[in-house]
Short mmCIF file of C-alpha atoms in Angstrom, two decimals:
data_model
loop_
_atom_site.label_atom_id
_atom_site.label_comp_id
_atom_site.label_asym_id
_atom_site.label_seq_id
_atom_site.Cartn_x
_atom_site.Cartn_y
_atom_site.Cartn_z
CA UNK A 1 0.00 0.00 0.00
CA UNK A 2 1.30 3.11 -1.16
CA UNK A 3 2.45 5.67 1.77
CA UNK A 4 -0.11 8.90 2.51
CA UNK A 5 0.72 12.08 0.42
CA UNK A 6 -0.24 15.03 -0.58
CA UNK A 7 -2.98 15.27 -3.00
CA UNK A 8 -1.92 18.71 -4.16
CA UNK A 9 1.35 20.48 -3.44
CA UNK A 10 1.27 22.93 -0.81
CA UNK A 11 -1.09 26.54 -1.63
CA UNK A 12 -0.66 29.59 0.48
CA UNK A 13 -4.40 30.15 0.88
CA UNK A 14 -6.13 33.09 2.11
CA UNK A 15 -9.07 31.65 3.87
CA UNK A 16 -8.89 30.18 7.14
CA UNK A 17 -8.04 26.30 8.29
CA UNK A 18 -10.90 23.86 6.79
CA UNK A 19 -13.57 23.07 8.70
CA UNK A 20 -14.82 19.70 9.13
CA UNK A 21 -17.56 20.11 6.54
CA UNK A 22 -16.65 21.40 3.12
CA UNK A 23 -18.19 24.17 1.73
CA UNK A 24 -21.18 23.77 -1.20
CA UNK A 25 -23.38 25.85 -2.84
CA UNK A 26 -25.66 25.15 -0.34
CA UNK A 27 -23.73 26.59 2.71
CA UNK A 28 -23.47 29.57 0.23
CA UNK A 29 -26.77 30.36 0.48
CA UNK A 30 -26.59 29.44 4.36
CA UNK A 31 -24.01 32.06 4.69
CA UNK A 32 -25.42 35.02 2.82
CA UNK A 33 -28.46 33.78 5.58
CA UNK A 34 -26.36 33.84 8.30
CA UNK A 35 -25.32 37.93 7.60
CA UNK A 36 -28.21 38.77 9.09
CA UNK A 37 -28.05 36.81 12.30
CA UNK A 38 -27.09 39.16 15.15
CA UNK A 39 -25.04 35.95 16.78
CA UNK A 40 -22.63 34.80 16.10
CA UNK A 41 -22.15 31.25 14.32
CA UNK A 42 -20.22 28.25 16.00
CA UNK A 43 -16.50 28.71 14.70
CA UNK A 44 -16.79 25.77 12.38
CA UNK A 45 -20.03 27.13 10.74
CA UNK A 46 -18.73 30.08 10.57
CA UNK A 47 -15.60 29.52 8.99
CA UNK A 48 -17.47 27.22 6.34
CA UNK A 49 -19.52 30.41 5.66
CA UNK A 50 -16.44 32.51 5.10
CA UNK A 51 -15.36 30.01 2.78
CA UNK A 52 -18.76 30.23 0.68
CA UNK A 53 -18.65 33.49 0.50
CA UNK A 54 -15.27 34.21 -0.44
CA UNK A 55 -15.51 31.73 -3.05
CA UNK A 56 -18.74 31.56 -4.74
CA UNK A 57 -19.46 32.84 -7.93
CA UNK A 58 -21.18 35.97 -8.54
CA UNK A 59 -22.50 34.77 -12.42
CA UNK A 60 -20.76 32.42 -15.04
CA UNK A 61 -17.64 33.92 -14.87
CA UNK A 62 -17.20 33.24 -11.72
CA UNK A 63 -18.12 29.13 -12.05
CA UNK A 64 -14.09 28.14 -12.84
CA UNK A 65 -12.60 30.14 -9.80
CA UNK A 66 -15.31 28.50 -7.66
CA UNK A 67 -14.73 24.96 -8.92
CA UNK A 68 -11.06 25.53 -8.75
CA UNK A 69 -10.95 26.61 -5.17
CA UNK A 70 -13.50 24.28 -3.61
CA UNK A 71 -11.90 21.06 -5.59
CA UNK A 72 -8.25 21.87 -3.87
CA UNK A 73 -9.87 22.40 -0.73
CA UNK A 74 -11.73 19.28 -0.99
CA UNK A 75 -8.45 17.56 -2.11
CA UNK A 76 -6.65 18.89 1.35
CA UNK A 77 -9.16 17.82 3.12
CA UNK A 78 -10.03 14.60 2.28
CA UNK A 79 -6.15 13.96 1.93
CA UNK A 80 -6.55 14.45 5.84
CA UNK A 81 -9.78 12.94 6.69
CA UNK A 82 -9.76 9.82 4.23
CA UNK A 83 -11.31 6.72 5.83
CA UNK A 84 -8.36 4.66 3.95
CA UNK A 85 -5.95 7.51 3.52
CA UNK A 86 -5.62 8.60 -0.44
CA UNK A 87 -4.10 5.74 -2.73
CA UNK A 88 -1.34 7.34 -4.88
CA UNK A 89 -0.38 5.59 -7.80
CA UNK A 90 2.89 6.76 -10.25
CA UNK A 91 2.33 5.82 -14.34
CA UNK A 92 4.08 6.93 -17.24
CA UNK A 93 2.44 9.27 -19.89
CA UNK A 94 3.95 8.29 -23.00
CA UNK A 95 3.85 10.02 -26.47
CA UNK A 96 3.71 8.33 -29.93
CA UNK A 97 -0.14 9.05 -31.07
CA UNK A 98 -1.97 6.29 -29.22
CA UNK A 99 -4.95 6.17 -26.92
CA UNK A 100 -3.58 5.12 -23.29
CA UNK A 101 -5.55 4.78 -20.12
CA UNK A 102 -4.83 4.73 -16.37
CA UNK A 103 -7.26 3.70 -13.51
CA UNK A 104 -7.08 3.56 -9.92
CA UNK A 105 -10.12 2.54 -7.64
CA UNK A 106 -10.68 3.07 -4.04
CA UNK A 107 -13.92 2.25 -1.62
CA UNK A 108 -16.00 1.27 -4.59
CA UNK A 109 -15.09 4.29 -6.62
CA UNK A 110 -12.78 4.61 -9.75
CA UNK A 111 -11.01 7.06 -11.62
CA UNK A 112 -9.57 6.84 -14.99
CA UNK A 113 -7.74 8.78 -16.96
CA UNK A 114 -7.51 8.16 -21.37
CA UNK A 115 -5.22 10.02 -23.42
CA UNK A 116 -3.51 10.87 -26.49
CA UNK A 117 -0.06 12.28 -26.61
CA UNK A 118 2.62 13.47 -28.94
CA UNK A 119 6.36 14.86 -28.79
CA UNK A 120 9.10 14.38 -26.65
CA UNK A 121 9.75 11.06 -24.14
CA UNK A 122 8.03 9.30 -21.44
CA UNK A 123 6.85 11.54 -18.49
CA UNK A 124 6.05 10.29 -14.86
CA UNK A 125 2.37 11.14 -13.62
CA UNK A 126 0.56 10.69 -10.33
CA UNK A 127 -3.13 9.66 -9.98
CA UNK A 128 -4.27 9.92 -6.27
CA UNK A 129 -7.77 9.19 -5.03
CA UNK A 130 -8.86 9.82 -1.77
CA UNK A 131 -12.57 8.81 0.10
CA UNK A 132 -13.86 11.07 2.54
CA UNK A 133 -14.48 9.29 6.22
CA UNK A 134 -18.39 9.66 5.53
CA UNK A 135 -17.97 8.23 2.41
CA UNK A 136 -19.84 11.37 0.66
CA UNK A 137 -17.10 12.75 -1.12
CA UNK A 138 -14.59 10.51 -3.40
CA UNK A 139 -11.71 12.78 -5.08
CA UNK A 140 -9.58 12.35 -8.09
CA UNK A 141 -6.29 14.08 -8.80
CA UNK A 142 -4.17 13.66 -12.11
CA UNK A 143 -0.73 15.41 -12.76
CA UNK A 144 2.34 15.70 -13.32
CA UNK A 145 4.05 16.47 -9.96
CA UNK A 146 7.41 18.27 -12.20
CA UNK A 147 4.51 20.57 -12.85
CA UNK A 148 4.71 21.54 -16.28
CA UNK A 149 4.25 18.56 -18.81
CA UNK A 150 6.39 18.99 -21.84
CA UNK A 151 3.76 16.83 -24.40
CA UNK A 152 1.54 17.85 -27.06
CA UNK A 153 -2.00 16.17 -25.61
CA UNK A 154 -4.26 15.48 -28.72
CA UNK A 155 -6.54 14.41 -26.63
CA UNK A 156 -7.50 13.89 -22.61
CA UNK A 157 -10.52 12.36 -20.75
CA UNK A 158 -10.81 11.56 -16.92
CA UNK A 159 -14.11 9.65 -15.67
CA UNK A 160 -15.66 8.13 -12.34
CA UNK A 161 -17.24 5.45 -11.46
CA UNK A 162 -19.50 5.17 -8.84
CA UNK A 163 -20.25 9.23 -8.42
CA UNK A 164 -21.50 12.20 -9.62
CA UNK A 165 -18.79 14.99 -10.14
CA UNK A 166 -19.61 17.79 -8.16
CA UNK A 167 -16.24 20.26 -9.17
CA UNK A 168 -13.88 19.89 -11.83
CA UNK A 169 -11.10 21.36 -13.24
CA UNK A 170 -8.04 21.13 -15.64
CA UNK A 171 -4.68 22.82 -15.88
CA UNK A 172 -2.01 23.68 -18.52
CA UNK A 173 0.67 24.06 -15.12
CA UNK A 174 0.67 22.43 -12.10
CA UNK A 175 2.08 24.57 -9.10
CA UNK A 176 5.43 22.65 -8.18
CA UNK A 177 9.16 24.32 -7.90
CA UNK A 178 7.87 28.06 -7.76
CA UNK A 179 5.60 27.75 -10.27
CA UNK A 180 1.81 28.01 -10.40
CA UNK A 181 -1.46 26.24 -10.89
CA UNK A 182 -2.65 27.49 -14.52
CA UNK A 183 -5.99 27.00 -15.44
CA UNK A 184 -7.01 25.98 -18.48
CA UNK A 185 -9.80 28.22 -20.48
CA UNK A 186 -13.39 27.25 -19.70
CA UNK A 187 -13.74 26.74 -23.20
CA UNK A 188 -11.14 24.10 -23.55
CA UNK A 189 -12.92 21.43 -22.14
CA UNK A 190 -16.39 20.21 -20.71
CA UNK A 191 -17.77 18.87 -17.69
CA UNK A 192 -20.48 15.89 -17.62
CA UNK A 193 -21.71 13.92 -14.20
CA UNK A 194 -19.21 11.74 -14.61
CA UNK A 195 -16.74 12.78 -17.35
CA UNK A 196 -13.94 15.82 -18.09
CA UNK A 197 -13.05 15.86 -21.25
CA UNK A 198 -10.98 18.04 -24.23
CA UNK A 199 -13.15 19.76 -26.11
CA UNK A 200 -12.48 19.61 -30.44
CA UNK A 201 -10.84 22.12 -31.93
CA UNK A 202 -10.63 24.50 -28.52
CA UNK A 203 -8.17 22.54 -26.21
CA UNK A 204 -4.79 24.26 -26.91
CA UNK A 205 -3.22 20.77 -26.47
CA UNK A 206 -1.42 21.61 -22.84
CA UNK A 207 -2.48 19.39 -19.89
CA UNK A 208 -0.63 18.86 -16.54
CA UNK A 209 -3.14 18.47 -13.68
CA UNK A 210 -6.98 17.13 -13.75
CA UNK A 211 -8.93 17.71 -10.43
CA UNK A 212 -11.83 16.09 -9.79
CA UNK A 213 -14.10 16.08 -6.68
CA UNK A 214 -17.22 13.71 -6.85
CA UNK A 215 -20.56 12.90 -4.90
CA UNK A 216 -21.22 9.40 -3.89
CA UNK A 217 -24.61 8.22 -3.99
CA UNK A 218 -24.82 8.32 0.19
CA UNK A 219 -24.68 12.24 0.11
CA UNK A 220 -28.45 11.63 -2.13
CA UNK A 221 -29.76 9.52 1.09
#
């Protein structure tokens, strides 16, 4: 069994320390409720709502920052709440024009990854998945942990099994050795319940980090 690590490298962050429930759109709307409570929250609540607030979207252009801050917070947290500690798994990307695929399944739940790469030579990857203790939350992280991957991606898919994703999001830079996370455009790829995906003739062919945070079917009981 492969030792604990860290699902993403380590963020500065402005908000506070994670509470013990992550933050949804739901405790969004909680917290614009809770502004006009005279009292005071408990700390956890309220640190949950600070969370929401600072992070939700106002509109669509707001959606990727959203996604892309709840999804590594999820990722830290379940990284330290898992109820079998994340499974981390190295593979090698490798160029040459053919479809490859990667999975990795934990507590009933897979992840896999299909691509399509060209250029350069064989580049080391990391797929970690992680399952929350209450088993609502299963989490997904692809990347290259260099940060910056060198190939020319024709093509990139990651999909779970057993879930519905709740947050997704892709990168053409990882953050690793001073650099940072760089998103790709929303209009690069698409999101589905289960799927992330390139979309034709808009991906710019750079990929180095997939995040994916999914619901399991106990947080619908």
């Amino acid at each position: 069994m492969s030792s604990p690590c860290p699902l993403v490298p380590t963020i500065p962050s402005p908000f506070p320390p994670l509470p013990h429930a992550l933050p949804t759109p739901k405790m969004a709307a909680a917290a614009s409720a809770e502004r006009q409570e005279p009292a005071l929250s408990p700390p956890g609540r309220r640190s949950a709502g600070f969370l929401a607030k600072m992070a939700a979207p106002s509109g669509r252009s707001g959606r990727g920052l959203w996604g892309a801050v709840v999804a590594a917070a999820a990722l830290l947290w379940l990284g330290a709440r898992a109820a079998e500690g994340p499974s981390t798994a190295e593979f090698d990307v490798r160029p040459g024009g053919e479809v490859h695929s990667f999975s990795r399944s934990l507590g009933g739940y897979t992840c896999t990854f299909t691509y399509s790469a060209q250029g350069g030579t064989n580049e080391q990857w990391q797929m970690i998945v992680g399952v929350s203790e209450d088993d609502l939350l299963f989490s997904c992280s692809v990347w290259r942990p260099q940060g910056k991957s060198y190939l020319f991606f024709t093509q990139f898919k990651a999909e779970v099994k057993g879930a519905k994703i709740e947050h997704a999001m892709a990168y053409s830079q990882a953050a690793a050795g001073g650099q940072s996370d760089v998103p790709l455009k929303q209009e690069e790829f698409e999101i589905t319940e289960t799927t992330v995906f390139h979309r034709e003739g808009k991906f710019r062919f750079e990929l180095s980090k997939l995040m994916i945070v999914a619901k399991t079917p106990r947080d619908e009981l």
